[in-house]
N, CA, C and O atoms as a DFTB+ gen file, in Angstrom:
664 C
 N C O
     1  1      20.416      -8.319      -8.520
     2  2      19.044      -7.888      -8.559
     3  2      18.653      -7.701     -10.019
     4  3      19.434      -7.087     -10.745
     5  1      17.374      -8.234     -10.571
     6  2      16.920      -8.061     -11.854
     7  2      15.856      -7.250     -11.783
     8  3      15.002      -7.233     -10.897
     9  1      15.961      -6.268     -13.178
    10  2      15.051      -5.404     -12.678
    11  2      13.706      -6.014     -13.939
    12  3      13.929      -6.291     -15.118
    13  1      12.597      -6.076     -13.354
    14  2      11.231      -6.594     -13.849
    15  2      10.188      -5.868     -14.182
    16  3       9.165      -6.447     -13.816
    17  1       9.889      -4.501     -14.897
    18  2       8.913      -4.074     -15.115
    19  2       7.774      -4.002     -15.633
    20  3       7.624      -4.083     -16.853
    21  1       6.552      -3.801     -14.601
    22  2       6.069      -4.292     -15.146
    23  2       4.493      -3.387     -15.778
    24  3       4.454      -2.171     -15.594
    25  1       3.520      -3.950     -16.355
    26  2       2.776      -2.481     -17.416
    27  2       1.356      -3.381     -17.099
    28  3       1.311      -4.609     -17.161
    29  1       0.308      -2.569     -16.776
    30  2      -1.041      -2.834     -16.752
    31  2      -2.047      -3.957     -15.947
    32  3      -2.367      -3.543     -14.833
    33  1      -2.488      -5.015     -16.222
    34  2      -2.645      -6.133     -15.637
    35  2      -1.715      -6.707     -14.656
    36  3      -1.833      -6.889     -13.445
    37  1      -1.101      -6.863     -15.187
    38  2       0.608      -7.733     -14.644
    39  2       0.932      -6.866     -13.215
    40  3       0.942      -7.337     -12.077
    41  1       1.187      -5.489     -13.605
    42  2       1.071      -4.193     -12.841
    43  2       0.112      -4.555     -10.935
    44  3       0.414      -4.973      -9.817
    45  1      -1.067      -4.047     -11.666
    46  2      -2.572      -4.362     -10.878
    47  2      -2.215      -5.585      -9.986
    48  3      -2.231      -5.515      -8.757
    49  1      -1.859      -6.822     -10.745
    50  2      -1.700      -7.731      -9.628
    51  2      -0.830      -7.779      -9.400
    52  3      -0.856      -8.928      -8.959
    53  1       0.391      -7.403      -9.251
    54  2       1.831      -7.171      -8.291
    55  2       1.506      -6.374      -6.967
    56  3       1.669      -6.755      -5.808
    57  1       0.725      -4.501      -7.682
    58  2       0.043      -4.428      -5.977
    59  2      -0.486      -5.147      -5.826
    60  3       0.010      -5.786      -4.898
    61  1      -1.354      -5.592      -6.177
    62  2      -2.665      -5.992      -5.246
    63  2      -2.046      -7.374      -4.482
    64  3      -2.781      -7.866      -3.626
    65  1      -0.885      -7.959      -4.709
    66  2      -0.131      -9.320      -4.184
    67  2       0.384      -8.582      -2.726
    68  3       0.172      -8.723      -1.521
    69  1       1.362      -7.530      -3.798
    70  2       2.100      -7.214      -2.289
    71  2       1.467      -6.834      -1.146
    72  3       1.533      -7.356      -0.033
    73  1       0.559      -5.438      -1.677
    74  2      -0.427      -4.553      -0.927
    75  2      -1.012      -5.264       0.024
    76  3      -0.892      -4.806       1.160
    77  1      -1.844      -6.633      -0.150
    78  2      -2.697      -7.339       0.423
    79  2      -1.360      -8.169       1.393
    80  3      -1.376      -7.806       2.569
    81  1      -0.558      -8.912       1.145
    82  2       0.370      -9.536       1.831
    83  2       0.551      -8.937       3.001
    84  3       0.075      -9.311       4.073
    85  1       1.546      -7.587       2.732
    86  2       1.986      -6.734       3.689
    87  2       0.894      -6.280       4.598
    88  3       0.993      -6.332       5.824
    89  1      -0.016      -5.890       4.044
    90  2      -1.058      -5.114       4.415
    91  2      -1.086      -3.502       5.125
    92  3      -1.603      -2.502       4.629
    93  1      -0.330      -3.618       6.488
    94  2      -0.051      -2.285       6.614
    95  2       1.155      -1.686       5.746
    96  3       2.200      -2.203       5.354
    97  1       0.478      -0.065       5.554
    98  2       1.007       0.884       4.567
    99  2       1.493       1.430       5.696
   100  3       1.326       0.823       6.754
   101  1       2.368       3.013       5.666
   102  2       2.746       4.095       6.149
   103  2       2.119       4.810       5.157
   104  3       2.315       4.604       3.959
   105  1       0.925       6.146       5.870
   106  2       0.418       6.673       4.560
   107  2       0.756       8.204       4.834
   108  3       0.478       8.896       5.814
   109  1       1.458       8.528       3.640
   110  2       1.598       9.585       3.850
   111  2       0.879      10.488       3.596
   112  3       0.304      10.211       2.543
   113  1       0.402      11.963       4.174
   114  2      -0.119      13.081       2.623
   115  2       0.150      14.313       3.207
   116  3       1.047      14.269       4.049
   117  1      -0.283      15.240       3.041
   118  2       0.246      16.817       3.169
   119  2       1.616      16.569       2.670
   120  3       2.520      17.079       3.332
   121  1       1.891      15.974       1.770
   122  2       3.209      16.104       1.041
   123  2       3.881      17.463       1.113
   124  3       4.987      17.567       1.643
   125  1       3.143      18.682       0.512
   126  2       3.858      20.163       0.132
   127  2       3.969      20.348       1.550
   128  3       4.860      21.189       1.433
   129  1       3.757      20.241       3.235
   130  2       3.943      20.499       4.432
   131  2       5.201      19.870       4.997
   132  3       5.655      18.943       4.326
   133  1       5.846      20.198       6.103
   134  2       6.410      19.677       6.579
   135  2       6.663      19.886       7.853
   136  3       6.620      21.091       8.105
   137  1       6.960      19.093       8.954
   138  2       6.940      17.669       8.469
   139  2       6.122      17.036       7.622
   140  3       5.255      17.884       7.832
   141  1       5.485      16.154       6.678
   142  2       4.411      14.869       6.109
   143  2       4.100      14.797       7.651
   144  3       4.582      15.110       8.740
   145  1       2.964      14.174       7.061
   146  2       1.892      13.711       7.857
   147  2       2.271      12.113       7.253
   148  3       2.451      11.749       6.091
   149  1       2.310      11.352       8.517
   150  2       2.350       9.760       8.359
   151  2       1.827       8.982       9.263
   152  3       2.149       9.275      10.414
   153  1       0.936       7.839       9.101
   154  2       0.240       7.096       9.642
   155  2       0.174       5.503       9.489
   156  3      -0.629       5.152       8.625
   157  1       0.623       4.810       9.924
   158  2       0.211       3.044       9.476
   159  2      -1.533       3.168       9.010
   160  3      -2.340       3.933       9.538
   161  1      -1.821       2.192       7.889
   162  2      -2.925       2.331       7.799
   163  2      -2.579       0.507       7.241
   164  3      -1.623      -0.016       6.669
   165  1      -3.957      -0.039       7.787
   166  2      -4.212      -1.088       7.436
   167  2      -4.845      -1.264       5.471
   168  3      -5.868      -0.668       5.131
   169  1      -4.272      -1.884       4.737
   170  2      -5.264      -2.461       3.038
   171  2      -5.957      -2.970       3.552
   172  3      -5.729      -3.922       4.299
   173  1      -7.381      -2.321       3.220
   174  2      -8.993      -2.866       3.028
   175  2      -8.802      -4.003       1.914
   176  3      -8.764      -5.212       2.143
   177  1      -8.703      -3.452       0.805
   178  2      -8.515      -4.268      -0.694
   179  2      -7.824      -3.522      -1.445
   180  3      -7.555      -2.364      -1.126
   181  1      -7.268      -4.306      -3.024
   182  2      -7.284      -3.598      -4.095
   183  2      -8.155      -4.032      -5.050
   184  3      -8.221      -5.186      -5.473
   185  1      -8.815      -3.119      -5.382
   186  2      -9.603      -4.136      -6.569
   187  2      -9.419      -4.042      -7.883
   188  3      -8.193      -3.974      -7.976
   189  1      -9.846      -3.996      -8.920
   190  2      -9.537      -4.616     -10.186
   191  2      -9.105      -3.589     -10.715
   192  3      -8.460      -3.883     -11.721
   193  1      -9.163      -2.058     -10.446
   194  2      -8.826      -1.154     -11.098
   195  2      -7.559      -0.865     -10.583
   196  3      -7.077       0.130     -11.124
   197  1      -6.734      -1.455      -9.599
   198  2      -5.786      -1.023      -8.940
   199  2      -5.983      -0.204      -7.967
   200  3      -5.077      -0.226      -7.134
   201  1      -6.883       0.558      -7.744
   202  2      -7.434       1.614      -6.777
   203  2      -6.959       0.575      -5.138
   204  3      -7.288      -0.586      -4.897
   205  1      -6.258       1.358      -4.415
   206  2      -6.049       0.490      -2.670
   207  2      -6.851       1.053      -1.653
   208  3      -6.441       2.042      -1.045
   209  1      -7.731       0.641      -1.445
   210  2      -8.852       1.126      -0.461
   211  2      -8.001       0.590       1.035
   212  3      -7.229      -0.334       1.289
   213  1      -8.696       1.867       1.926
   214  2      -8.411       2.147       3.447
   215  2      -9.866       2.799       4.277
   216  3     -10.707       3.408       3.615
   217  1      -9.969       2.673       5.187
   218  2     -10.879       3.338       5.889
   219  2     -10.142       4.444       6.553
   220  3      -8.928       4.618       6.661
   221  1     -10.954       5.017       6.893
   222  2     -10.564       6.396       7.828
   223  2     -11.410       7.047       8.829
   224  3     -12.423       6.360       8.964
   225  1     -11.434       8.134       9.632
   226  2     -11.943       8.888      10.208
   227  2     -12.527       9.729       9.580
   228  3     -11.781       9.818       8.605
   229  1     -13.474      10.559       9.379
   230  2     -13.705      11.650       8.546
   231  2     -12.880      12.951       9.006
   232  3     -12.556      13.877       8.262
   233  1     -12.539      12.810      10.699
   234  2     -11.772      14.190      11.273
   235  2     -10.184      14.142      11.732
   236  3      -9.519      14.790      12.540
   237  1      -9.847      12.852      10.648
   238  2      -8.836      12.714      10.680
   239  2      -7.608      13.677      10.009
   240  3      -7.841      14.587       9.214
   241  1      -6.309      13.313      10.466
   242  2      -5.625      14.265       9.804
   243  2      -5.612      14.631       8.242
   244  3      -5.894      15.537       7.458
   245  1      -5.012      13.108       8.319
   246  2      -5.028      12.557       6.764
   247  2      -6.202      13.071       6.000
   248  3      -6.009      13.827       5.048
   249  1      -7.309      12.741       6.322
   250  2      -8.483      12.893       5.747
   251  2      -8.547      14.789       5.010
   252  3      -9.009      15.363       4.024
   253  1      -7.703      15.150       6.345
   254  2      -7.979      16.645       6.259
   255  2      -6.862      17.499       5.020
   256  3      -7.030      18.638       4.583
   257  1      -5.800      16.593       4.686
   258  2      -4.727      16.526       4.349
   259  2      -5.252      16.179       2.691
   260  3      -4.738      16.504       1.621
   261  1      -6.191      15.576       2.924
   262  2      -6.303      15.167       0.937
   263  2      -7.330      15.524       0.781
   264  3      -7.855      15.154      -0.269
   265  1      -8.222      16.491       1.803
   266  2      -8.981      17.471       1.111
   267  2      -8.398      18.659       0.754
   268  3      -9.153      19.336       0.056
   269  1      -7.402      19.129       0.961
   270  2      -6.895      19.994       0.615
   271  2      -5.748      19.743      -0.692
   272  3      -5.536      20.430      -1.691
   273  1      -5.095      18.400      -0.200
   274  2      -4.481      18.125      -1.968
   275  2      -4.189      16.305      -1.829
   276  3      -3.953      15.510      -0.920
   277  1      -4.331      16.271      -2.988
   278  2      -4.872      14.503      -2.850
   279  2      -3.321      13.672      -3.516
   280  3      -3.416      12.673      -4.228
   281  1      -2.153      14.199      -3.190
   282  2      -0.974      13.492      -3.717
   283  2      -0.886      12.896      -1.975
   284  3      -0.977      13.448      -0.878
   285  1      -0.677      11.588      -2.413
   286  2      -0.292      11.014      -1.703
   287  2       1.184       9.710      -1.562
   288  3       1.832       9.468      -2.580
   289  1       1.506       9.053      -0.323
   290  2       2.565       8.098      -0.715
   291  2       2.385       7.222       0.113
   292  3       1.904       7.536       1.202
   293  1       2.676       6.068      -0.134
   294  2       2.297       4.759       0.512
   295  2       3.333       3.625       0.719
   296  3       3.382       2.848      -0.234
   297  1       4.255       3.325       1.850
   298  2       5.227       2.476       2.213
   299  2       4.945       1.665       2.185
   300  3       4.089       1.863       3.048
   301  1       4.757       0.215       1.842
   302  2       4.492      -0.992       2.303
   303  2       6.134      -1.778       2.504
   304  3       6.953      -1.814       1.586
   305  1       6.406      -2.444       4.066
   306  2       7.620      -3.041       4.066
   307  2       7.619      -4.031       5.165
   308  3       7.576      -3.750       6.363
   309  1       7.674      -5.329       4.601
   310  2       7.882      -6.680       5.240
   311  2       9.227      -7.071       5.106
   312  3       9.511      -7.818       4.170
   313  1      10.288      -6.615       6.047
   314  2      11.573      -7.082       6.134
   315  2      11.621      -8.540       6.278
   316  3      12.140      -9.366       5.527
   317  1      10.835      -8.748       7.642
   318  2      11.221     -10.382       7.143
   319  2      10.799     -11.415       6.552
   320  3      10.866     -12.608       6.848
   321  1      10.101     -10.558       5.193
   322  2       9.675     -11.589       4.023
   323  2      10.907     -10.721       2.655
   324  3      11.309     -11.287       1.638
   325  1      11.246      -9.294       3.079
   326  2      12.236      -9.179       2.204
   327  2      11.031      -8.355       1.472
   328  3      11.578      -7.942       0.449
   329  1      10.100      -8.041       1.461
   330  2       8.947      -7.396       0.474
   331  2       9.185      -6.272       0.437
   332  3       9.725      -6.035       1.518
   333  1       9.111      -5.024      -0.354
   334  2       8.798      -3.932      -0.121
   335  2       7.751      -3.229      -1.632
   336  3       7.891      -3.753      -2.737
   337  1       6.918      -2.217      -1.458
   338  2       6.491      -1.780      -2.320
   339  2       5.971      -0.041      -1.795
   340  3       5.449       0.337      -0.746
   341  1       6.473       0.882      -3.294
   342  2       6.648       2.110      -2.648
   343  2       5.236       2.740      -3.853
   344  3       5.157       2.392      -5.031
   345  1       4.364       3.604      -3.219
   346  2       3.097       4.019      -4.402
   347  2       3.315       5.457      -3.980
   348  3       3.239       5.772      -2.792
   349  1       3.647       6.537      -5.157
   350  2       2.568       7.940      -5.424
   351  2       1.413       7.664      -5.920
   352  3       1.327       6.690      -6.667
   353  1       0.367       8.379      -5.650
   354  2      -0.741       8.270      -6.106
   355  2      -1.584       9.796      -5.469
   356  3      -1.126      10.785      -4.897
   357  1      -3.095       9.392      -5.912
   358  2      -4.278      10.056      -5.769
   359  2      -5.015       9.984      -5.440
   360  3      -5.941       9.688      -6.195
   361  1      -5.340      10.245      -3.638
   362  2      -6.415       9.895      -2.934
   363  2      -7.697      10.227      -2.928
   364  3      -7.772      11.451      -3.037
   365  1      -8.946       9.638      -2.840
   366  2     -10.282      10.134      -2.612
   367  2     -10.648       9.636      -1.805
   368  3     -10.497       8.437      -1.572
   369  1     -11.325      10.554      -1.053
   370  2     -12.356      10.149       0.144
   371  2     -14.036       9.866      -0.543
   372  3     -14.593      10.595      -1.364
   373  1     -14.647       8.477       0.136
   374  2     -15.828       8.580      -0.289
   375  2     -16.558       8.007       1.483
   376  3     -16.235       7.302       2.439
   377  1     -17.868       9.022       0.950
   378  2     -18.289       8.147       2.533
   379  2     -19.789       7.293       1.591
   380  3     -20.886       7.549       2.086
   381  1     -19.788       6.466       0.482
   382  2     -20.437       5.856       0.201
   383  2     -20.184       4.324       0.880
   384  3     -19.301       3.468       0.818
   385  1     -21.790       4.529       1.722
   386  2     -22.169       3.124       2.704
   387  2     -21.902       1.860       1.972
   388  3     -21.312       0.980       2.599
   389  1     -22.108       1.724       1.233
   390  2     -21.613       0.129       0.337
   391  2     -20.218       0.256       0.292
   392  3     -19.502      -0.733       0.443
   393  1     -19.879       1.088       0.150
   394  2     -18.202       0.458       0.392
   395  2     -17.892       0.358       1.360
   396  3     -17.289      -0.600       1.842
   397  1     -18.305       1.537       1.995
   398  2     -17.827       1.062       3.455
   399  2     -17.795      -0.522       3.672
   400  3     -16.880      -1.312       3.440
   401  1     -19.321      -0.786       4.291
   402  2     -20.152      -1.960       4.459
   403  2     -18.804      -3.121       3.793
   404  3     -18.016      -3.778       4.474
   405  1     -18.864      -3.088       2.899
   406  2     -17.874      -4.170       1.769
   407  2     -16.209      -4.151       2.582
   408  3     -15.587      -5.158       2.920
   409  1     -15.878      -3.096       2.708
   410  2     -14.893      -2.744       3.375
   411  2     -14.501      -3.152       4.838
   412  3     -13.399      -3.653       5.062
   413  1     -15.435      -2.927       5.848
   414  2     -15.698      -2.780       7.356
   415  2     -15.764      -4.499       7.470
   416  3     -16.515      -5.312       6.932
   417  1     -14.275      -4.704       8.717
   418  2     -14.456      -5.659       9.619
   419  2     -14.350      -5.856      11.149
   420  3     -14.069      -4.789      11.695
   421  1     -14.464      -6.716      11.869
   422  2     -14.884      -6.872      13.305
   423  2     -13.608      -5.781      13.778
   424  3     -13.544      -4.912      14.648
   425  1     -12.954      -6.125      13.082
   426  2     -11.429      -5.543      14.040
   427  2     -11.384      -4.016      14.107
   428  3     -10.678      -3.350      14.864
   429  1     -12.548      -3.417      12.880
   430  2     -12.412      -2.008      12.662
   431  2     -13.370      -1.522      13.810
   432  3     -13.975      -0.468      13.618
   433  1     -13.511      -2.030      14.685
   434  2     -14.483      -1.524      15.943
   435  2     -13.261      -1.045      16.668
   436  3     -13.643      -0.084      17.335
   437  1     -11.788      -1.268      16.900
   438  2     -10.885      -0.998      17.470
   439  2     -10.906       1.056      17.231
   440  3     -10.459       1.828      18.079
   441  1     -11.622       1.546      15.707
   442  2     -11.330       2.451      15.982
   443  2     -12.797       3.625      15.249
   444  3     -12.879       4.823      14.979
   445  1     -13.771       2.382      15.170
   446  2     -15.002       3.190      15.014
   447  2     -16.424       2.575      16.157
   448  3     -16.082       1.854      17.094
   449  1     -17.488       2.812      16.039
   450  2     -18.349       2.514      16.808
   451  2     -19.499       1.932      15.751
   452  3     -20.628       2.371      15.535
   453  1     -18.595       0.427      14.984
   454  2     -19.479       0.031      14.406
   455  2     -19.931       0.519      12.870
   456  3     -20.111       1.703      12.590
   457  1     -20.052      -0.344      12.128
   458  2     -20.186      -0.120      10.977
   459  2     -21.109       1.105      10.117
   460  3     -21.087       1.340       8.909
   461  1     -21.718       1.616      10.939
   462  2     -22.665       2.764      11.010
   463  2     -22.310       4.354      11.396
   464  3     -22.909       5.420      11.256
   465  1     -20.921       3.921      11.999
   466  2     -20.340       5.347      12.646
   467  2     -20.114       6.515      11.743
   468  3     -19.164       6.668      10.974
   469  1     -21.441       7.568      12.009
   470  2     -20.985       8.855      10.982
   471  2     -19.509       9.227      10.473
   472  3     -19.284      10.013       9.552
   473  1     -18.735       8.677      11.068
   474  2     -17.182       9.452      10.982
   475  2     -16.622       8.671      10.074
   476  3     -15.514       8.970       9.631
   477  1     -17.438       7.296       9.552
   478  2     -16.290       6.728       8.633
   479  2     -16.314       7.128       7.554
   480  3     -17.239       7.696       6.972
   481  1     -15.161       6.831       7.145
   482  2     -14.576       7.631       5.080
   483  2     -14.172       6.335       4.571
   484  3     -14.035       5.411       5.373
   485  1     -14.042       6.224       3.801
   486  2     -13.364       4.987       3.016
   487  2     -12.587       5.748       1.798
   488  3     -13.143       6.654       1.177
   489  1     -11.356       5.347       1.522
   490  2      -9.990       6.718       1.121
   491  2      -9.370       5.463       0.126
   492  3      -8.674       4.504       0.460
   493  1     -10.030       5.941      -1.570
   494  2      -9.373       5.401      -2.565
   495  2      -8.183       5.785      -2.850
   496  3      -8.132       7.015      -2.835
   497  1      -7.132       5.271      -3.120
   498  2      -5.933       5.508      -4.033
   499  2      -5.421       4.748      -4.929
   500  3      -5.024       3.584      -4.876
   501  1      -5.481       5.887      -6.175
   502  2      -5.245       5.423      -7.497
   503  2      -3.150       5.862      -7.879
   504  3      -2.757       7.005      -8.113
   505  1      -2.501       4.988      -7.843
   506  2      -1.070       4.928      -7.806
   507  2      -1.027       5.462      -9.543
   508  3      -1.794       5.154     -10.455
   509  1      -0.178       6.098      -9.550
   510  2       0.508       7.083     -10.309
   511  2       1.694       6.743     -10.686
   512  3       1.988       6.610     -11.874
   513  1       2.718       6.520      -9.476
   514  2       3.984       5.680      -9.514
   515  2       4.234       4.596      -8.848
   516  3       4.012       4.882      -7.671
   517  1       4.650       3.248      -8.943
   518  2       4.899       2.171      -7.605
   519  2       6.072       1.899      -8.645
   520  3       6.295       2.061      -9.845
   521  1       6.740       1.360      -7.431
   522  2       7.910       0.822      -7.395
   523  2       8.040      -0.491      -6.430
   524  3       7.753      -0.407      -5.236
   525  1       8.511      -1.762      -7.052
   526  2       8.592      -2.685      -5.864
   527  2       9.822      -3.657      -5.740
   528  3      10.667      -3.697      -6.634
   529  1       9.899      -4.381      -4.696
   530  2      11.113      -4.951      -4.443
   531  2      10.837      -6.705      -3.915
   532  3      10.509      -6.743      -2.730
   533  1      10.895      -7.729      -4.408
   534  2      10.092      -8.740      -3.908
   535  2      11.442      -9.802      -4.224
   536  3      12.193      -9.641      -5.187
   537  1      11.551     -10.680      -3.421
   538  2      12.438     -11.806      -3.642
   539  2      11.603     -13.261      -4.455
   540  3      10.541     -13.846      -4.241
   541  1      12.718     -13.429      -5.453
   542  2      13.016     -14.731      -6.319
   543  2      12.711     -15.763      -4.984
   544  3      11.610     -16.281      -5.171
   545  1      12.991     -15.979      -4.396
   546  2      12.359     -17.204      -3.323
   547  2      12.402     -17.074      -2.175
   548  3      12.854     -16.094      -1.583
   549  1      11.842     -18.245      -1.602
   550  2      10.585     -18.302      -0.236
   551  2      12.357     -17.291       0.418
   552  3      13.439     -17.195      -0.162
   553  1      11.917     -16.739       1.760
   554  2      13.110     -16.383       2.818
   555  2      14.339     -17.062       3.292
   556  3      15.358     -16.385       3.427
   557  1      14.349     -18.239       3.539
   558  2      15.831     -19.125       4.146
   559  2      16.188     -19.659       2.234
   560  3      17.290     -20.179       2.057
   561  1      15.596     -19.558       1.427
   562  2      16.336     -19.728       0.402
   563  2      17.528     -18.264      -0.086
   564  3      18.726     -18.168      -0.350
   565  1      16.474     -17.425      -0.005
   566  2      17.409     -16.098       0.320
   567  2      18.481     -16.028       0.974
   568  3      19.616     -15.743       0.592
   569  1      18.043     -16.333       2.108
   570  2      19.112     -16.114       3.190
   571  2      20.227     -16.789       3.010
   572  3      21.368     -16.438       3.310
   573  1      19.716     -18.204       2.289
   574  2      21.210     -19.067       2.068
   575  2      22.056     -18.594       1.108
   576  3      23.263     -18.829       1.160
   577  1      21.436     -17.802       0.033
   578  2      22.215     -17.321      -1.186
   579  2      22.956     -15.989      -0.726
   580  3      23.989     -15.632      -1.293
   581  1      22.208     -15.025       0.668
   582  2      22.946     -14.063       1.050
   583  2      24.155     -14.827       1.521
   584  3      25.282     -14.483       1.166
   585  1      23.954     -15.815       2.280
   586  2      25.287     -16.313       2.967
   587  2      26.474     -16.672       2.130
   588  3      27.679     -16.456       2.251
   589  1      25.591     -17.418       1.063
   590  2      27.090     -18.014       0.142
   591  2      27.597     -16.411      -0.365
   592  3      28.781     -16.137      -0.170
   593  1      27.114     -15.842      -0.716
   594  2      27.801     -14.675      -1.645
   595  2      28.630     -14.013      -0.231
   596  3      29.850     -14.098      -0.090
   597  1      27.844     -13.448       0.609
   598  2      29.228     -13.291       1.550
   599  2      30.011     -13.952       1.391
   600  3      30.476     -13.674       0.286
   601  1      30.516     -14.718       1.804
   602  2      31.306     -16.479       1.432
   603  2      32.375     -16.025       0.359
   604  3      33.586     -15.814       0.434
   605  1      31.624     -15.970      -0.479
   606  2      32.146     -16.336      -2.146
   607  2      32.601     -14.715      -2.545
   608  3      33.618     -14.479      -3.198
   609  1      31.717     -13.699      -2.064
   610  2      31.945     -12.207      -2.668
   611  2      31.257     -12.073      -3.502
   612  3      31.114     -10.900      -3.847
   613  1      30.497     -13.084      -4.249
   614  2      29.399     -12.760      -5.452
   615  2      28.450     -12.351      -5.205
   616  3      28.082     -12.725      -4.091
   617  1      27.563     -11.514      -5.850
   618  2      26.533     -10.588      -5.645
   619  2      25.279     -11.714      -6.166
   620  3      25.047     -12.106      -7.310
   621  1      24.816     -11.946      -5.306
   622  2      23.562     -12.784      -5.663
   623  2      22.509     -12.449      -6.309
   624  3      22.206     -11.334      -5.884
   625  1      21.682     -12.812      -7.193
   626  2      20.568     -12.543      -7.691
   627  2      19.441     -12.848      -6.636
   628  3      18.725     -13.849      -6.660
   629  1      19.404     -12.110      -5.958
   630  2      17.974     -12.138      -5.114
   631  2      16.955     -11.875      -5.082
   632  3      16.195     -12.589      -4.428
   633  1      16.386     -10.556      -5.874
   634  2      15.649      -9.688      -6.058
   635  2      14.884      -9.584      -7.145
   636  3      15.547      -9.604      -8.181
   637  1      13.601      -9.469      -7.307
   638  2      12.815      -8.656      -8.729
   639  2      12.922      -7.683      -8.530
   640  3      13.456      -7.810      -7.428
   641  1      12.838      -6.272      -8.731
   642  2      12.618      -5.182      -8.752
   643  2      12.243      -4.632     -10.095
   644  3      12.319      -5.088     -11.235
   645  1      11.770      -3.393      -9.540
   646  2      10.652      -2.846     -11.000
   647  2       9.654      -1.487     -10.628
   648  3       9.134      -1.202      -9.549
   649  1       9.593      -0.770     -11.930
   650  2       8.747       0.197     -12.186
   651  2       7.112      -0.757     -12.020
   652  3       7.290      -1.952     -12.256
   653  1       5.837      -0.447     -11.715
   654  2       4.560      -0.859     -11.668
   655  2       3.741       0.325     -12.420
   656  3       3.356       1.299     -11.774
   657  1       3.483       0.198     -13.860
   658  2       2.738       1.295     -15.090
   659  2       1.523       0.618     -14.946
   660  3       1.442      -0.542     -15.351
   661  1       0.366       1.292     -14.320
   662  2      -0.771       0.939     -14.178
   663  2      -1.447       1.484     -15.676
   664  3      -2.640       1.301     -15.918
C-alpha cells in the first residue's frame, strides 16, 4: 500500500470522486453521546468548495444532533470496488430553497412530499479530516494481484491511501 497525500484542489477532487461514486455515507453526529447516532445518507453533491451536501428532515435526529453540536463523521465504503473514504467535519443545516431545489430529485419523494415540503433541510459538511483508501486498478486486476501474492507471499501494492488537507 502507498501512502498518497493529498493537499487542496487535488484534495477537493478525491472527495468529490469518491463521495459521488460511493454515494451513500453512514452519517454520523451526536458524537459526545452514546451510542452515535448513525444513518445511511445518500451525496446530493460536492461542490467546489469541498462542502458534501445531503438533504434531510428538519425533525430529524441528525438534524437535531448538529443543532446542538455540528462535529460530525462520514463512512463512505464500496467493498466491491475496494473504495473507502472516512470525513470529520462540520455540519450546517440550511433550509435555503435554491439549494434545496438544485439538490432535490424524483427519488427524494421516497422520503419528502415533494420538493416544497416544509420539513426539508439541506445539511452542508465542510471535512476537517478525510482519510481515503482507493485501488491502483479497475477490481479483477486487484483481485489477480491479491491472488498472486497469496501464491507468492508478497505483499502487493494495491492501494493509494492518504491524508485529504482541504
Amino acid at each position: 500500500m502507498s501512502t498518497k497525500n493529498l493537499f487542496s484542489d487535488e484534495a477537493k477532487q478525491k472527495i468529490k470522486d469518491l463521495a459521488t461514486d460511493i454515494d451513500f455515507a453512514m452519517f454520523a453526529s451526536g458524537l459526545k453521546e452514546y451510542p452515535i447516532h448513525m444513518v445511511p445518507m445518500s451525496t446530493k453533491k460536492v461542490d467546489e468548495e469541498g462542502l458534501i451536501w445531503f438533504l434531510s428532515n428538519r425533525n430529524s435526529q441528525h438534524n437535531q444532533n448538529i443543532n446542538l453540536n455540528s462535529a460530525m463523521h462520514l463512512v463512505y465504503s464500496d467493498a466491491s470496488k475496494m473504495k473507502f473514504l472516512n470525513v470529520f467535519g462540520q455540519a450546517s443545516i440550511t433550509t435555503n430553497f435554491e439549494i434545496i431545489k438544485e439538490l432535490y430529485k424524483s427519488t427524494d419523494d421516497a422520503w419528502f412530499d415533494g420538493v416544497n415540503d416544509p420539513n426539508i433541510t439541506a445539511i452542508s459538511v465542510r471535512p476537517d479530516q478525510a482519510f481515503y483508501w482507493d485501488p491502483k486498478n479497475n477490481t479483477l486486476v486487484t483481485l489477480l494481484k491479491m491472488g498472486m501474492g497469496a501464491i507468492t507471499g508478497d505483499e502487493p501494492d494495491l492501494m493509494d491511501q492518504g491524508e485529504l488537507n482541504i
